[in-house]
Structures are given as C-alpha cells and as structure tokens.
Amino acid sequence: MTDTLRPAPLRPATVPAGQVCFVGAGPGDADLLTLKAARALSEAEVILYDRLVSDEILALANRDAHLVSVGKEGFGPSMTQQDINRLLVLHALSGARVLRLKGGDPAIFGRLDEEIEALEAEGIGWSVVPGITAASASVAAIGQSLTKRGRNASLRILTGHVMEGFADQDWRALARPGEVAAIYMGKKAAHFIQGRLMMHGASADTPVTFVENASRADQRIVASTLGTLAQDLAQADLSGPALTLFGLAPRAARQALPAIRKQEVS
Amino acid sequence: MTDTLRPAPLRPATVPAGQVCFVGAGPGDADLLTLKAARALSEAEVILYDRLVSDEILALANRDAHLVSVGKEGFGPSMTQQDINRLLVLHALSGARVLRLKGGDPAIFGRLDEEIEALEAEGIGWSVVPGITAASASVAAIGQSLTKRGRNASLRILTGHVMEGFADQDWRALARPGEVAAIYMGKKAAHFIQGRLMMHGASADTPVTFVENASRADQRIVASTLGTLAQDLAQADLSGPALTLFGLAPRAARQALPAIRKQEVS
C-alpha cells in the first residue's frame, strides 16, 4: 500500500470516553485558551467547571454538553471537594467524555491532587492540559515581568487562603528589596500580609498592584504600596478574583494596547 | 440604521503595524499555543524568535513572514541582547507587524523588560500575550501539582543561570520538607544546587524530577533524588531544555495519556 492510499491518521481524542481531562481555562479571556483547551471544550460531553471560569469560555463548549457548576464559594449552594470528586467519578464511570474545567492553570492552587486521587482510586484515566495562570496574565496587564535580572533572584507564588506554612523566615526573605511575589486569593489576607512584611522590614514604599479580573473586559488595576494597601483595597472595593503582585507597579508606558484586550476597534 | 445593517465590528489586529507583540510560544507543543498566539503568528510580517521555540510552532507562521532567529546560545552565531533590541526597533520603525516570539511565558526568565525598554525609548507601541510556562507543562507531564495543601505553602520559581541573589536563608527555607521549586535552566547548576540544599539540611531522599522538552514529542522525564541527581543527570545526558522540579516525583499512575501529547492514535 502506498502512502497516498493510507488514510490520514486520526487525531486522538482530547477527551476520551470514560476519562477525565483536567483543563486550565486561563484567566478569563477566551483568546487565552490553548488550542488544546478549545478542542477539549468542543469534544466534552460533561463539563464540571469552577466559579472562576468565565461565561465567554463556557460559551465555547459543545452545544450538547452537560454543564455542571461546581463552585465552592459565592452565591448559591456550595459544593464540597468530596461532592466534586464523586461527580467526576460518576460521570466518568458512565462512559462520558468528562472535562474538569479549572480557572487559570490546574496545577496552581487548583486542588488538582485531590481530584486525581479520587479518579485513581476508581481506576479512571485522566490527563492534564495546562492553562495560563493569573500571575502571567496580570503582569502582562501591567507591562511587567515576573522575573528580572538584578531585581529578583526568584519568584514566589503564594495563596492568601493558606498562610500557616509561611514562616517568619519566609516573610523576612520576601521583605528584602526587589523581591516579587504573586499572591493568589490575597484580598482578605491583605492586611495580614501587610503586617507581616512590614514587621520583617519591608519598605512601606514597596509597590503592590492588584489586578482584578485579569484579561477580562472588566479588568481593573489598582496601583498601591505596602504602606497604603489596606485602605487602597477598601476604597477600590474589588469584587472579582484579584491577583496581588507584591513588588511590582504598573509600567508608566505608551503600551499600545491593553496587554490582553483591546476594547476599541482599530 | 438598524443593527442588522451595521457592519460587524472588525477584530482589532493582534499585531498592529509598526508595533511589537511579545508572544509566549509555550513549551513547544503547538497545541499549547493560546488562540491569540496562533492568530498573532498568522498576522505577523516579521517574527524574531528564540532558540527555544519549536519548529512545529514556527510552521504556523504566516507563509510570507520574515523569520529571524535571535537565539543567544547554541550552534551558529550568537546575538547579544543589544542586537535583538536593535532589530526589534528597526523592524517596528519600518512599519512592519513585528512578533517577538519567546519560549514559554514572556514574563518568566524572558528578559522582557530589556526589550520593552528599548521600544519605549523609541516611542514604539507593544503588547504582551502570555504563554504556558515550562513549570506548568512539566508538572502536567508527571501528573503533579505545583501547589498542594499541607505540602507546600508557596512555590519558588528560580533560574540556574543567576543564583547569586539566592542567599543562605533562601536555601535553608527551600531545604524544609515539602517545599517545591521549579528551576529553569538548572542543568549546569544542578551540582551547586544539590550542594547548597544538602548543606542546609534537605534530605537526600527529596524527590527531584527533570523534564526535558516538556510537551514535545521527544519529552523525557528523569526521576531522581537530591542525593543522586548529579550522577542521574550525567547518565541521562539531557541535551534539550530541561526544567528541574525540586520536591516532586512523577505520579506512579494509570494516567491515561501522556499528559500533553499522545503518540499513538486512539
């Protein structure tokens, strides 16, 4: 058989039947979905999605897909992690093509391990499609880098929800000049973070920037400093998911476009 | 005029003429490009690309685009950062739609600031499209999370190329049980990193995983430990870009698909 008679290889299913594909939805702008994530959305029969996933992304789902909101917060009934694990297992065992859609990247504050372990316990196959994480989208929005020669030797990724493991020495290290941290879910912990850092010697002038709804049409940037962040936050009254960029200020720039989204037609 | 007679709004150019669009190419699998990055590739007239950008991604570029390799290492003539800055400026000033294509995410060890500053000095507009960073692709490849409740309170992102700023206290903090770090460009520094961590009390049994060419067809995973990493690395003889995941081991799993790419047709 010559090559020209051999049928073209089929593209393997991104969301095979009876399995779960964990997909990072990115920060909200549907244009920041990966090609693979977009394909998964079109193949999936059941989609369990987080509260953080934007409507414009859900709009790309297969028209016949069964969409299930599994948000653990916000208005309406809350689901426990155990509920979510059970739903994933049930749908996969029913033979459906199951997509577990998480905001941002599944591997960063996504409670991915718990869900994988629930599937493994039932012998259910799974895969992971990475997504654009909020830190990347947020710095793009303010025209900065997360790392920079001569400024920060490392980048810290933290969550405001679980700060117990962050010890005195960690605060002291973060308080040094030039350090940069991306703090997820940091709004409620802002005052606490401010206190710890200043206690350990960080300058009150250290820039701190809040990026709410990064990449979305309603994105907001609040430029603040370590010394004034509690009142700046209160005044800004951010209601959407916000990433705190400690150590970075928006670039005062002639940036041509909003880094992610342009509102006006060019 | 009724809505039906109004022409549909044109999608704004992702790569406007006379400007530079910095685009994250992701780890190498073209399926992990964002939709926006793919669009930028089709619009660009001049593409300045890093050595880390895969051929399969370059293959998606506009057929008429002028592709310029600006790798600073490897075989063939090396370009300085200043050379790259000059080229960006020249092409933009000529009125071209310029795409600056960087491996992974432009904001993570991408020397983005230097290039933005060169453009700003000339009054050239620019924007940034985030990309999937190697850390995300690498953990997806081994079925793990970068963050996990009860294991690590924070994630460290480091580069093996510039370790001077990483002080004793940082090594001491990273040496604690459960800590996780994603070390970019860490092959040459592996022995040094091993020494520092063990000196500061890290267990020799701490898992360390090297993921070479994450997401690509020639992806390789080398599971090692802090105590044995120097010889494991030497034996593995990794020639491609490799991410070091300190504190993580591949999940021994019935993971259905290689996390990013499946070789066989299903």
Coordinates of C-alpha atoms in Angstrom, one line a residue, chain A residues 10-13 19 30-36 39 105 107-109 111-113 116-117 120 123 125-128 130-132 136 139-140 143-149 153-158 165-167 169-170 173 176 251-257 259-260 265-266, chain B residues 10-13 19 30-36 39 105 107-109 111-113 116-117 120 123 125-128 130-132 136 139-140 143-149 153-158 165-167 169-170 173 176 251-257 259-260 265-266:
Chain A
L10 CA -7.0 10.4 13.1
R11 CA -6.3 12.9 15.7
P12 CA -6.6 11.2 19.1
A13 CA -9.5 12.4 21.2
Q19 CA -11.9 9.6 31.3
A30 CA -11.3 33.1 25.7
D31 CA -8.4 34.1 23.4
L32 CA -6.1 32.9 26.1
L33 CA -7.4 29.4 26.0
T34 CA -4.8 27.0 24.5
L35 CA -5.7 25.4 21.2
K36 CA -6.0 22.1 23.0
R39 CA -10.7 21.4 21.3
D105 CA -3.7 26.6 35.4
A107 CA -1.5 22.8 38.9
I108 CA -1.6 26.2 40.7
F109 CA -3.9 26.3 43.7
R111 CA -6.8 21.3 44.3
L112 CA -5.8 19.0 41.4
D113 CA -4.2 16.3 43.5
I116 CA -6.7 12.9 40.6
E117 CA -6.5 10.7 43.6
E120 CA -7.0 6.8 40.5
G123 CA -9.2 3.2 38.0
G125 CA -7.9 7.5 33.3
W126 CA -7.1 11.2 33.2
S127 CA -4.9 13.9 31.6
V128 CA -4.0 17.5 32.3
P130 CA -2.1 23.4 31.4
G131 CA -3.6 26.9 31.3
I132 CA -2.4 30.5 31.5
S136 CA 1.2 35.7 33.8
V139 CA 1.9 41.1 34.7
A140 CA 1.0 41.2 31.0
G143 CA 3.6 45.6 31.3
Q144 CA 6.0 44.0 33.7
S145 CA 8.0 40.8 34.1
L146 CA 7.7 38.3 37.0
T147 CA 11.5 37.9 37.0
K148 CA 14.2 40.4 36.2
R149 CA 18.0 40.3 36.3
A153 CA 16.6 36.1 42.1
S154 CA 13.4 34.1 42.5
L155 CA 9.6 34.5 42.2
R156 CA 7.3 33.4 45.0
I157 CA 3.8 32.1 44.3
L158 CA 1.6 32.2 47.3
G165 CA 3.0 27.3 56.4
F166 CA 4.6 30.7 55.5
A167 CA 7.0 31.1 58.4
Q169 CA 11.9 33.4 57.7
D170 CA 9.8 33.4 54.6
A173 CA 13.1 36.8 52.8
R176 CA 14.1 42.2 51.1
R251 CA 4.7 50.4 33.9
A252 CA 4.1 54.0 33.1
A253 CA 4.1 53.5 29.5
R254 CA 3.0 54.1 26.0
Q255 CA 1.8 50.5 25.9
A256 CA -0.1 50.3 22.7
L257 CA -2.9 48.1 23.7
A259 CA -2.0 44.0 27.3
I260 CA -4.6 41.4 26.8
V265 CA -11.8 48.6 17.0
S266 CA -8.6 49.6 15.3
Chain B
L10 CA -13.7 44.2 12.8
R11 CA -11.5 42.2 15.1
P12 CA -8.6 44.5 16.1
A13 CA -5.2 43.5 14.8
Q19 CA 4.4 47.8 16.8
A30 CA 1.8 23.8 19.1
D31 CA -1.5 22.7 20.7
L32 CA -0.4 24.6 23.8
L33 CA -0.3 27.9 22.0
T34 CA -3.1 30.3 23.0
L35 CA -5.7 31.1 20.4
K36 CA -4.3 34.7 20.5
R39 CA -3.6 34.5 15.5
D105 CA 5.8 32.8 29.0
A107 CA 7.4 37.3 31.8
I108 CA 9.3 34.4 33.2
F109 CA 13.1 34.5 32.6
R111 CA 14.4 39.3 29.5
L112 CA 11.2 41.0 28.6
D113 CA 12.0 44.3 30.4
I116 CA 10.3 46.7 26.3
E117 CA 12.6 49.5 27.5
E120 CA 9.8 52.6 24.9
G123 CA 8.2 55.5 21.2
G125 CA 4.0 50.6 20.9
W126 CA 3.9 47.0 22.2
S127 CA 1.7 44.4 23.9
V128 CA 2.2 41.0 25.6
P130 CA 1.2 35.3 27.9
G131 CA 2.2 31.7 27.2
I132 CA 2.2 28.4 29.0
S136 CA 3.0 24.1 34.2
V139 CA 4.0 19.1 36.2
A140 CA 1.3 18.1 33.7
G143 CA 0.8 14.2 36.9
Q144 CA 1.5 16.5 39.8
S145 CA 0.5 19.9 41.1
L146 CA 2.9 22.8 41.8
T147 CA 1.0 23.6 44.9
K148 CA -0.7 21.3 47.4
R149 CA -2.5 21.8 50.7
A153 CA 2.8 26.9 51.4
S154 CA 4.5 28.5 48.5
L155 CA 6.1 27.7 45.2
R156 CA 9.5 29.0 44.2
I157 CA 10.4 29.8 40.7
L158 CA 14.2 30.0 40.1
G165 CA 20.8 36.6 44.7
F166 CA 19.6 33.3 46.3
A167 CA 21.0 33.6 49.8
Q169 CA 18.3 31.9 54.1
D170 CA 16.6 31.0 50.8
A173 CA 13.9 27.7 53.5
R176 CA 12.5 22.2 54.5
R251 CA 3.0 10.2 39.9
A252 CA 3.0 6.4 39.7
A253 CA -0.2 6.2 37.9
R254 CA -2.7 4.9 35.5
Q255 CA -2.5 8.3 33.8
A256 CA -4.4 7.6 30.5
L257 CA -2.4 9.8 28.2
A259 CA -0.1 14.5 29.9
I260 CA 0.5 16.7 27.0
V265 CA -3.7 7.1 17.5
S266 CA -6.6 6.1 19.7

